[in-house]
JSON list of C-alpha atoms in Angstrom, two decimals:
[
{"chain": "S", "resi": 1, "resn": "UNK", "atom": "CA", "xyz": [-22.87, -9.00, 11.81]},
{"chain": "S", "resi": 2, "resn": "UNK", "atom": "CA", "xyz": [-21.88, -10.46, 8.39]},
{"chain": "S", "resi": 3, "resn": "UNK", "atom": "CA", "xyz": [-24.84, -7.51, 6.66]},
{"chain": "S", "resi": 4, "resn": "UNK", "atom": "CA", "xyz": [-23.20, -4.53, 8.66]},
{"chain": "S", "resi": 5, "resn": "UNK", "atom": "CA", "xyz": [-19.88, -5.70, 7.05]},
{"chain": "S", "resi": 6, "resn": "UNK", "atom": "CA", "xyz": [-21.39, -6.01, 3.78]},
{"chain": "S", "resi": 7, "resn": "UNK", "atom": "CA", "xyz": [-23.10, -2.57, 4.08]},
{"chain": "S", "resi": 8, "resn": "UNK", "atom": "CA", "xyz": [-19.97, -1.29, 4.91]},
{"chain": "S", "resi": 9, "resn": "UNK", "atom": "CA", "xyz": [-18.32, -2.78, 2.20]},
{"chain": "S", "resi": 10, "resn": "UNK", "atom": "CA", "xyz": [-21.14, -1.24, -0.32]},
{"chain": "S", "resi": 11, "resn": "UNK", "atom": "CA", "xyz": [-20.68, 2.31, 1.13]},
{"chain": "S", "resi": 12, "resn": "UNK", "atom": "CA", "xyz": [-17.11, 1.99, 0.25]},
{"chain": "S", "resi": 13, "resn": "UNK", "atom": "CA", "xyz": [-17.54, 1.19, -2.78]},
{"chain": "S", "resi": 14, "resn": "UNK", "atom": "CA", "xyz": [-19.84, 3.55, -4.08]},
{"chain": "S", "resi": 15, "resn": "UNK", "atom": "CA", "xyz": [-17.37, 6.43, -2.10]},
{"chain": "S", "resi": 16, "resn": "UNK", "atom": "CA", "xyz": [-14.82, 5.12, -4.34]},
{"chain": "S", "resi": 17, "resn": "UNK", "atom": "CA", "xyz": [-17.02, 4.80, -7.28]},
{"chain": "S", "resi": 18, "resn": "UNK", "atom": "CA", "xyz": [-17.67, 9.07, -6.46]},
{"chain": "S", "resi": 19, "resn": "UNK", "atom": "CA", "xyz": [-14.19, 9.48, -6.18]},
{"chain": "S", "resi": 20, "resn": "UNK", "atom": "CA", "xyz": [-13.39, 7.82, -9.42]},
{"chain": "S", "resi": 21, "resn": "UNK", "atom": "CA", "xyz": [-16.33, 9.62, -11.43]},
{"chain": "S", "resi": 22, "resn": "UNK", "atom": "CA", "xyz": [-15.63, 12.79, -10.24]},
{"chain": "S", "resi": 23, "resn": "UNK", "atom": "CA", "xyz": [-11.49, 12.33, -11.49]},
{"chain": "S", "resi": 24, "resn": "UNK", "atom": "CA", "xyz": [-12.72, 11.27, -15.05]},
{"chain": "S", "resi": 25, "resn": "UNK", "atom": "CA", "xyz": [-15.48, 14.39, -15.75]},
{"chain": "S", "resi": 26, "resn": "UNK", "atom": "CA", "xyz": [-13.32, 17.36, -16.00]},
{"chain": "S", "resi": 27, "resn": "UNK", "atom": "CA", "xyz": [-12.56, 19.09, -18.79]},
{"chain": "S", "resi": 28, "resn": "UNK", "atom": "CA", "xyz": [-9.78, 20.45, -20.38]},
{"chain": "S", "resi": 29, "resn": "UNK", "atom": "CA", "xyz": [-8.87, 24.46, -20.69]},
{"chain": "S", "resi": 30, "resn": "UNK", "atom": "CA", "xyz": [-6.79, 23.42, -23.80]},
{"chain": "S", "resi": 31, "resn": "UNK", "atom": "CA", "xyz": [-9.64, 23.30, -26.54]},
{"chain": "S", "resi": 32, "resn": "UNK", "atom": "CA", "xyz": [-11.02, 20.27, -25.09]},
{"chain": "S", "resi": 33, "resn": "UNK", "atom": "CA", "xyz": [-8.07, 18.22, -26.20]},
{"chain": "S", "resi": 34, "resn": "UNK", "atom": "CA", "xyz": [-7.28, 14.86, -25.16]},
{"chain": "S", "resi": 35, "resn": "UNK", "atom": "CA", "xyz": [-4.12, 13.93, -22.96]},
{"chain": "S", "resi": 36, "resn": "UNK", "atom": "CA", "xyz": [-2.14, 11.00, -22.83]},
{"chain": "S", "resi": 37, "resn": "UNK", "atom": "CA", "xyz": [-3.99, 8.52, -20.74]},
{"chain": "S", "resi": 38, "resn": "UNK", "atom": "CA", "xyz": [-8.18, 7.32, -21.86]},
{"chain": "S", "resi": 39, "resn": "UNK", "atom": "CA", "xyz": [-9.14, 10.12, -19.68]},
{"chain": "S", "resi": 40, "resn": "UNK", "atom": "CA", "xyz": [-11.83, 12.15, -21.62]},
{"chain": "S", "resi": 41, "resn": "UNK", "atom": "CA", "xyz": [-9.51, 15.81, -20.63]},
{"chain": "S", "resi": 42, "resn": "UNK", "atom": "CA", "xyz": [-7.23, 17.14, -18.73]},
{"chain": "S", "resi": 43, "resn": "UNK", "atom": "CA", "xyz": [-7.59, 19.77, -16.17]},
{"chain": "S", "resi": 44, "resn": "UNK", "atom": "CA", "xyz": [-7.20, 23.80, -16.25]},
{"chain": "S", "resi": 45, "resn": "UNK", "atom": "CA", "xyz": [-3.12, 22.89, -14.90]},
{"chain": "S", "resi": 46, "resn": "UNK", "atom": "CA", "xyz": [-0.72, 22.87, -17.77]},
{"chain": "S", "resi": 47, "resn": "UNK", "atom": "CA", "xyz": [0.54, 19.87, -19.19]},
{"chain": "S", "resi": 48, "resn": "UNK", "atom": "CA", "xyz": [4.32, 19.52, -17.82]},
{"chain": "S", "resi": 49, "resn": "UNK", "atom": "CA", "xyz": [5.49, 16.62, -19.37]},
{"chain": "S", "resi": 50, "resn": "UNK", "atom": "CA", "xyz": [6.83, 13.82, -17.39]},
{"chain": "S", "resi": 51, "resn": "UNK", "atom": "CA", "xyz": [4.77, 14.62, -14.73]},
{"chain": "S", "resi": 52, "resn": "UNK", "atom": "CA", "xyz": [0.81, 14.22, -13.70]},
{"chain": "S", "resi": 53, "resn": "UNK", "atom": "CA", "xyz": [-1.12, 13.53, -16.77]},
{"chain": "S", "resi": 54, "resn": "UNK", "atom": "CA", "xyz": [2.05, 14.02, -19.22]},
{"chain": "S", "resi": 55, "resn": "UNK", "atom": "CA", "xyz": [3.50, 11.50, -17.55]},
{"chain": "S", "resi": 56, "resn": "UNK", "atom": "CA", "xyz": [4.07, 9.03, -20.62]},
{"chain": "S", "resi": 57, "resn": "UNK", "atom": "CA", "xyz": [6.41, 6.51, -19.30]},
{"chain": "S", "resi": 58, "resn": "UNK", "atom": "CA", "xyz": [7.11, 4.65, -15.73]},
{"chain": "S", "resi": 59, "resn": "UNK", "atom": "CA", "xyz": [10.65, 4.21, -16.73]},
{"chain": "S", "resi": 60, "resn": "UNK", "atom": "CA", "xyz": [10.41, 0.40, -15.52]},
{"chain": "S", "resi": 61, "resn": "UNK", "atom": "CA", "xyz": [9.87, -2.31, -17.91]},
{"chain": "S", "resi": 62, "resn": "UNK", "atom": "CA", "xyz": [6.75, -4.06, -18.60]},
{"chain": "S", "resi": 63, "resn": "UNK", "atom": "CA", "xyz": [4.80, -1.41, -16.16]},
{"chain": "S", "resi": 64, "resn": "UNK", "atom": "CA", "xyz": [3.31, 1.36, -18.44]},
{"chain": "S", "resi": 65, "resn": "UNK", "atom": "CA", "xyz": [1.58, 4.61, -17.44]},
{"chain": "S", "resi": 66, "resn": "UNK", "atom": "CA", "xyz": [-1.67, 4.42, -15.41]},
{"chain": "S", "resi": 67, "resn": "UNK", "atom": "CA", "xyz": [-3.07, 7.47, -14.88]},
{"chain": "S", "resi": 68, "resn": "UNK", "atom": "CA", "xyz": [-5.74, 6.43, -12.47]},
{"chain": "S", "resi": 69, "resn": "UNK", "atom": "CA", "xyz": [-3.65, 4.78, -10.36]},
{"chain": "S", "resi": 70, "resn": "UNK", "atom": "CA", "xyz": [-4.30, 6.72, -7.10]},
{"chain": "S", "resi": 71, "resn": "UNK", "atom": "CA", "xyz": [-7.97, 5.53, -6.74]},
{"chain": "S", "resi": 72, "resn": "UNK", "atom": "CA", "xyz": [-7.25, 2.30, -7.94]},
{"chain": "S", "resi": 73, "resn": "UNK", "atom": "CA", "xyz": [-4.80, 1.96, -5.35]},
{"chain": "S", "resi": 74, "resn": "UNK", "atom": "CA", "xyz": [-7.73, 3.28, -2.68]},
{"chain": "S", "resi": 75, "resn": "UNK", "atom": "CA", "xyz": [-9.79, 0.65, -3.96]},
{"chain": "S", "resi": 76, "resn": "UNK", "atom": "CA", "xyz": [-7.49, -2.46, -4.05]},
{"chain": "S", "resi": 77, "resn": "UNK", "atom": "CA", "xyz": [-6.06, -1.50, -0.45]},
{"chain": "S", "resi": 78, "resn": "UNK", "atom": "CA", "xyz": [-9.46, -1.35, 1.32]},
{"chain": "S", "resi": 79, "resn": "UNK", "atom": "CA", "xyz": [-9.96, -4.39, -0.73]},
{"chain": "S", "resi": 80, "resn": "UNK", "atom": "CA", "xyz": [-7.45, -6.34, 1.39]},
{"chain": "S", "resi": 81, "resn": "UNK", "atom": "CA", "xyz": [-8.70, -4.49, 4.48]},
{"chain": "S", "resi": 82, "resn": "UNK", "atom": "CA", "xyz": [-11.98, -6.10, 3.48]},
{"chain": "S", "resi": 83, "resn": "UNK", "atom": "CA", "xyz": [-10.63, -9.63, 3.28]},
{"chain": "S", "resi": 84, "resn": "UNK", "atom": "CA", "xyz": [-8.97, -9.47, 6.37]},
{"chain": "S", "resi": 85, "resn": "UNK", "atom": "CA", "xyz": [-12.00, -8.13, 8.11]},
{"chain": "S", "resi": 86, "resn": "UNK", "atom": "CA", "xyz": [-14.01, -10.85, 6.68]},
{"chain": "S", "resi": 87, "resn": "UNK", "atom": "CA", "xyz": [-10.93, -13.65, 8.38]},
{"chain": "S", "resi": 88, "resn": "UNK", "atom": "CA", "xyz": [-10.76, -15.77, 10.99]},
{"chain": "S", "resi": 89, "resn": "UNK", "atom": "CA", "xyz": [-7.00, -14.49, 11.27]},
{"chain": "S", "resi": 90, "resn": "UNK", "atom": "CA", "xyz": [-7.19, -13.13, 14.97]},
{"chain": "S", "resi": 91, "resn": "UNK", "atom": "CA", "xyz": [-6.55, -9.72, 15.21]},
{"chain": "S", "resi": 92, "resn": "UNK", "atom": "CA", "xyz": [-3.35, -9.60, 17.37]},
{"chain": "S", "resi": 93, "resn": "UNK", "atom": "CA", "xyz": [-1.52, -11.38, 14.39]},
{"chain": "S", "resi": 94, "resn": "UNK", "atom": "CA", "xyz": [1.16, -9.89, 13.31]},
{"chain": "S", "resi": 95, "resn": "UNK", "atom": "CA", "xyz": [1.08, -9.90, 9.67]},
{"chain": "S", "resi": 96, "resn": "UNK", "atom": "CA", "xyz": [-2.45, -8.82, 10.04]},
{"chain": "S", "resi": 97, "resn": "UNK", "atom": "CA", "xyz": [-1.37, -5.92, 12.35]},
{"chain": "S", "resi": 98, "resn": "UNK", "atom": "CA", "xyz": [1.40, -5.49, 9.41]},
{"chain": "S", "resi": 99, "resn": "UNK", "atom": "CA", "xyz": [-0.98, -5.05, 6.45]},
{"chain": "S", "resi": 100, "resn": "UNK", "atom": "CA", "xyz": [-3.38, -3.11, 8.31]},
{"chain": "S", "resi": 101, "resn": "UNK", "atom": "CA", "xyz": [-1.09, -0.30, 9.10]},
{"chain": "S", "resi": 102, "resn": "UNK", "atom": "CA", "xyz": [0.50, -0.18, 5.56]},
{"chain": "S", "resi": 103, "resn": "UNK", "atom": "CA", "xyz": [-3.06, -0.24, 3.52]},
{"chain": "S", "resi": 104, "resn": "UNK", "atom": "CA", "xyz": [-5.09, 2.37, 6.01]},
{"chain": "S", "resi": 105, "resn": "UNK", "atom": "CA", "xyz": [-1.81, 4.50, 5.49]},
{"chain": "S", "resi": 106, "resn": "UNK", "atom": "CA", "xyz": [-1.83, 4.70, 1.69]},
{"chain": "S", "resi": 107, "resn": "UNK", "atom": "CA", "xyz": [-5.21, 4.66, 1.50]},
{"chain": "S", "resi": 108, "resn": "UNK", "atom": "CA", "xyz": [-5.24, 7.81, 3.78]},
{"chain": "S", "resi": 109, "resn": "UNK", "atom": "CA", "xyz": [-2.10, 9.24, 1.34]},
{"chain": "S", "resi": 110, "resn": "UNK", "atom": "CA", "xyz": [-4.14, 8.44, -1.99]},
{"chain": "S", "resi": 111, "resn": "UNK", "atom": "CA", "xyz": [-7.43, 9.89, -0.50]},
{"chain": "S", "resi": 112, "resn": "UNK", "atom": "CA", "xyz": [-5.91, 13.00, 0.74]},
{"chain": "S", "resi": 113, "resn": "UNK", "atom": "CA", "xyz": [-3.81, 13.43, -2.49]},
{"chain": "S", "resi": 114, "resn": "UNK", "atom": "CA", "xyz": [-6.25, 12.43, -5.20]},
{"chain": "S", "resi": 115, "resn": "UNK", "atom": "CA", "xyz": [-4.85, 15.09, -8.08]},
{"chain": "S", "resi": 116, "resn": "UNK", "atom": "CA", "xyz": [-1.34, 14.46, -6.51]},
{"chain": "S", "resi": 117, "resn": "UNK", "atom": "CA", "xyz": [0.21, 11.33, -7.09]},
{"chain": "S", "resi": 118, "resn": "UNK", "atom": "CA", "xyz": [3.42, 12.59, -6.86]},
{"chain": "S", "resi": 119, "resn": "UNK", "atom": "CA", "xyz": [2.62, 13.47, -2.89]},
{"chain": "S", "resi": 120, "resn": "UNK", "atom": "CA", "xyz": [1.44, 9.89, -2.94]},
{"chain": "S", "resi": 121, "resn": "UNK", "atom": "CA", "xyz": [4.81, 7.96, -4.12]},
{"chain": "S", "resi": 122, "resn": "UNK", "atom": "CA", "xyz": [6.80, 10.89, -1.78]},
{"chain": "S", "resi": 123, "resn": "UNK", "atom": "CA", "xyz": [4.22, 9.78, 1.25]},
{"chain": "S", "resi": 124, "resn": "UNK", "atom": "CA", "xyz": [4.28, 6.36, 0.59]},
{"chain": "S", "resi": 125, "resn": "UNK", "atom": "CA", "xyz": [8.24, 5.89, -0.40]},
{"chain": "S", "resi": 126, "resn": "UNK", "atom": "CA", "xyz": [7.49, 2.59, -1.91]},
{"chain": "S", "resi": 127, "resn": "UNK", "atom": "CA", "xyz": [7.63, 3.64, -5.93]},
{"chain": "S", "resi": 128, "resn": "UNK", "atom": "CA", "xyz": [5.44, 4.72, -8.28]},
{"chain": "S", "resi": 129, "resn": "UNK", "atom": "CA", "xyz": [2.12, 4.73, -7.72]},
{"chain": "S", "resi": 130, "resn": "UNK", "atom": "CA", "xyz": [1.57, 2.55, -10.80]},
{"chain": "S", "resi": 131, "resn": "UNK", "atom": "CA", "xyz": [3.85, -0.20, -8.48]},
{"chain": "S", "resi": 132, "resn": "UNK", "atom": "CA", "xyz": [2.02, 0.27, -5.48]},
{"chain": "S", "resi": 133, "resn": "UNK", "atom": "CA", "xyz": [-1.27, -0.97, -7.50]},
{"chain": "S", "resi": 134, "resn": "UNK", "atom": "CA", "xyz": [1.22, -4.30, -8.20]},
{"chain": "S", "resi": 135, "resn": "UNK", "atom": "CA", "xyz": [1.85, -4.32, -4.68]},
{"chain": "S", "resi": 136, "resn": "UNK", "atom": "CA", "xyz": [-1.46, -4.14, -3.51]},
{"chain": "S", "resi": 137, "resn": "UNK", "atom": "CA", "xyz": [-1.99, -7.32, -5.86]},
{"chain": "S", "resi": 138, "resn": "UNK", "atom": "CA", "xyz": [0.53, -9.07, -5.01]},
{"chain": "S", "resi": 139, "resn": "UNK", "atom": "CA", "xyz": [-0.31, -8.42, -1.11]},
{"chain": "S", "resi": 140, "resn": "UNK", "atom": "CA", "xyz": [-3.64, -9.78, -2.11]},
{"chain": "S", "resi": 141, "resn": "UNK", "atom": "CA", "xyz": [-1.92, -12.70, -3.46]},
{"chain": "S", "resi": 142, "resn": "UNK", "atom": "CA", "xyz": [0.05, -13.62, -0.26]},
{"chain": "S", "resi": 143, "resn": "UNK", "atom": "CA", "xyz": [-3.17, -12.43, 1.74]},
{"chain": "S", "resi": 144, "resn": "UNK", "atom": "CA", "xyz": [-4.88, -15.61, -0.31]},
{"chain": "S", "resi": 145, "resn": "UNK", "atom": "CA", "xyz": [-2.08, -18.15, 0.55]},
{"chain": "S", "resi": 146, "resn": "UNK", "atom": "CA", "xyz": [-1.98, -16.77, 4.17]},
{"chain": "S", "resi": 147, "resn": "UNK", "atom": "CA", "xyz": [-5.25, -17.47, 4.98]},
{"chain": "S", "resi": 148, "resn": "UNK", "atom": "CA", "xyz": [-5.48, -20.86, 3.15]},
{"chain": "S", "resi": 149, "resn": "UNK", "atom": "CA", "xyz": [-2.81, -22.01, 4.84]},
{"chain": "S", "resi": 150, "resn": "UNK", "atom": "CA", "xyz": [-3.49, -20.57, 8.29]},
{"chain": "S", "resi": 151, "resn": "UNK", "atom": "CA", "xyz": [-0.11, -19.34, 8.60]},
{"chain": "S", "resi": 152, "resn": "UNK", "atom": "CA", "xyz": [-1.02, -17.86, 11.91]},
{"chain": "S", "resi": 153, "resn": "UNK", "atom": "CA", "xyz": [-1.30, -20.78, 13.95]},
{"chain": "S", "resi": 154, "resn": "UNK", "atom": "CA", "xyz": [2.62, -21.85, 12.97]},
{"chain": "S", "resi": 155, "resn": "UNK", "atom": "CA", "xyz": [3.96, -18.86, 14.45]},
{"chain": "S", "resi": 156, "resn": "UNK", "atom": "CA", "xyz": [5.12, -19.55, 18.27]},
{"chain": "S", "resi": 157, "resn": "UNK", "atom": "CA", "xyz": [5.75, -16.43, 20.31]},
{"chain": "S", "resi": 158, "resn": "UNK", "atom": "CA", "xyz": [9.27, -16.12, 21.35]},
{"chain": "S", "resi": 159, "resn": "UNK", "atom": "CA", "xyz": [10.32, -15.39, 24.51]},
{"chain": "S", "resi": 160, "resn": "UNK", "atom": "CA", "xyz": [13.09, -12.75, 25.26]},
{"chain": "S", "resi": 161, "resn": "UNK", "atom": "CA", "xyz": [15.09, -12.45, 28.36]},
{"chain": "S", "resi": 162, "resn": "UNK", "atom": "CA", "xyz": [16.68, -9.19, 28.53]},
{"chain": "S", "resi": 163, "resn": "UNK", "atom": "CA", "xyz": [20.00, -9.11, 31.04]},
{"chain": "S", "resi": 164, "resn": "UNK", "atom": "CA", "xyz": [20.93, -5.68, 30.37]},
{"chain": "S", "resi": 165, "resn": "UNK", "atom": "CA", "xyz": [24.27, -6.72, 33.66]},
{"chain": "S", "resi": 166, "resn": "UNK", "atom": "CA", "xyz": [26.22, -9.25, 31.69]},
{"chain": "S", "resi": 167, "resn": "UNK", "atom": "CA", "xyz": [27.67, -9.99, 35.28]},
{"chain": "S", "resi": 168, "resn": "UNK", "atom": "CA", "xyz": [25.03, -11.30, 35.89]},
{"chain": "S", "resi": 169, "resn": "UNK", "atom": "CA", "xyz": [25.12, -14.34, 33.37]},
{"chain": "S", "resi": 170, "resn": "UNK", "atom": "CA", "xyz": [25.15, -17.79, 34.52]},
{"chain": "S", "resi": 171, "resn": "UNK", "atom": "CA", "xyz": [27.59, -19.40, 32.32]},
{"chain": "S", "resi": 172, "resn": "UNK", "atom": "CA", "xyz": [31.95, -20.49, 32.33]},
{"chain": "S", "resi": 173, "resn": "UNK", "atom": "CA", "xyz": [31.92, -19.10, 28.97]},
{"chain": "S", "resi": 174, "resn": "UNK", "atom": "CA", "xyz": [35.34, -17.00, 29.02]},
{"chain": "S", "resi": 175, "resn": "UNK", "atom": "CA", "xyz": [34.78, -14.45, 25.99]},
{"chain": "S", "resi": 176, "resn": "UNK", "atom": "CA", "xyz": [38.34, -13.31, 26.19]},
{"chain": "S", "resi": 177, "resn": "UNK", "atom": "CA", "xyz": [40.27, -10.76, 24.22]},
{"chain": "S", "resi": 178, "resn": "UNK", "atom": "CA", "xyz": [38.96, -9.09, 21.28]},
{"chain": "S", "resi": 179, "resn": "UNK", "atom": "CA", "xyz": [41.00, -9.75, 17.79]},
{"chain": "S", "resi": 180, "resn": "UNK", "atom": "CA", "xyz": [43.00, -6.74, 16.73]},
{"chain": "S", "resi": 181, "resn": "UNK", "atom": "CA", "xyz": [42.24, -4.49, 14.04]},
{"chain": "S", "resi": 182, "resn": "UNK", "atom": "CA", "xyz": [44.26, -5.02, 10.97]},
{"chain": "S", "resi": 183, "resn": "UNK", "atom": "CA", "xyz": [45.11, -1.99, 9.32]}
]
């Protein structure tokens, strides 16, 4: 069991490898000039600045421009997807149910949107895709204390009794009149 999850965990990683090779190799229709991030060139799309590759500023403090964010963010996701597969949390817990959801659905954003991370932060609706890489390592971070701690196992589930016939109740409480409105 524990080599299929590493072989699965290797095929991943050289997909994302791919991914990330094939986003750094193209070449620029602008006389092979070089844009604002370490990428070796741009692509044949104009440089708009402000946006894509001529994107030169985050606007948030202490968070600069990363302009390989997207696949970064595929790879640190599936990296806590990874951890959590590799747990002993049990799989009906809910902050694992949580995490799950919200990393397979911006990995499947950032994969289907590599060239776009503008699609990304509008599918995603979290922020920039430069603060969903912080968020992914902060997630990691909790992930790490969760599982140290066994957080699980402190969580009781709570029973609900729904009485949709307040008649019903079995109680002298008198509720009485509701306070007026001041106006």
């Amino acid at each position: 069991m524990m080599q299929a999850t590493l072989r699965r965990q290797a095929s991943r990683i050289i997909t994302t490898t791919a991914i990330i090779a094939r986003n750094t190799t193209r070449k620029t229709a602008v006389n092979n000039a070089r844009c604002f991030s370490a990428q070796p060139a741009m692509d044949e799309r104009p440089l708009v600045p402000g946006i894509g590759r001529g994107k030169t500023s985050t606007g948030l403090v202490g968070v600069p421009v990363d302009h390989d964010a997207v696949p970064k963010m595929i790879i640190k996701y599936q990296a806590l997807l990874d951890k959590l597969a590799a747990s002993d949390m049990p799989p009906s817990a809910q902050y694992r149910i949580n995490v799950e959801k919200i990393a397979r659905y911006r990995i499947a954003a950032a994969q289907n949107n590599l060239d776009d991370p503008e699609k990304v932060e509008e599918l995603c609706n979290c922020g920039q895709v430069e603060e969903l890489v912080i968020q992914a390592d902060n997630e990691m971070k909790v992930m790490d204390m969760y599982l140290r701690n066994r957080w699980w196992e402190l969580v009781k589930p709570v029973e609900i009794e729904l009485n949709p016939n307040h008649e019903d109740d079995h109680g002298d409480i008198e509720w009485g009149e509701a306070p007026e409105e001041k106006k």
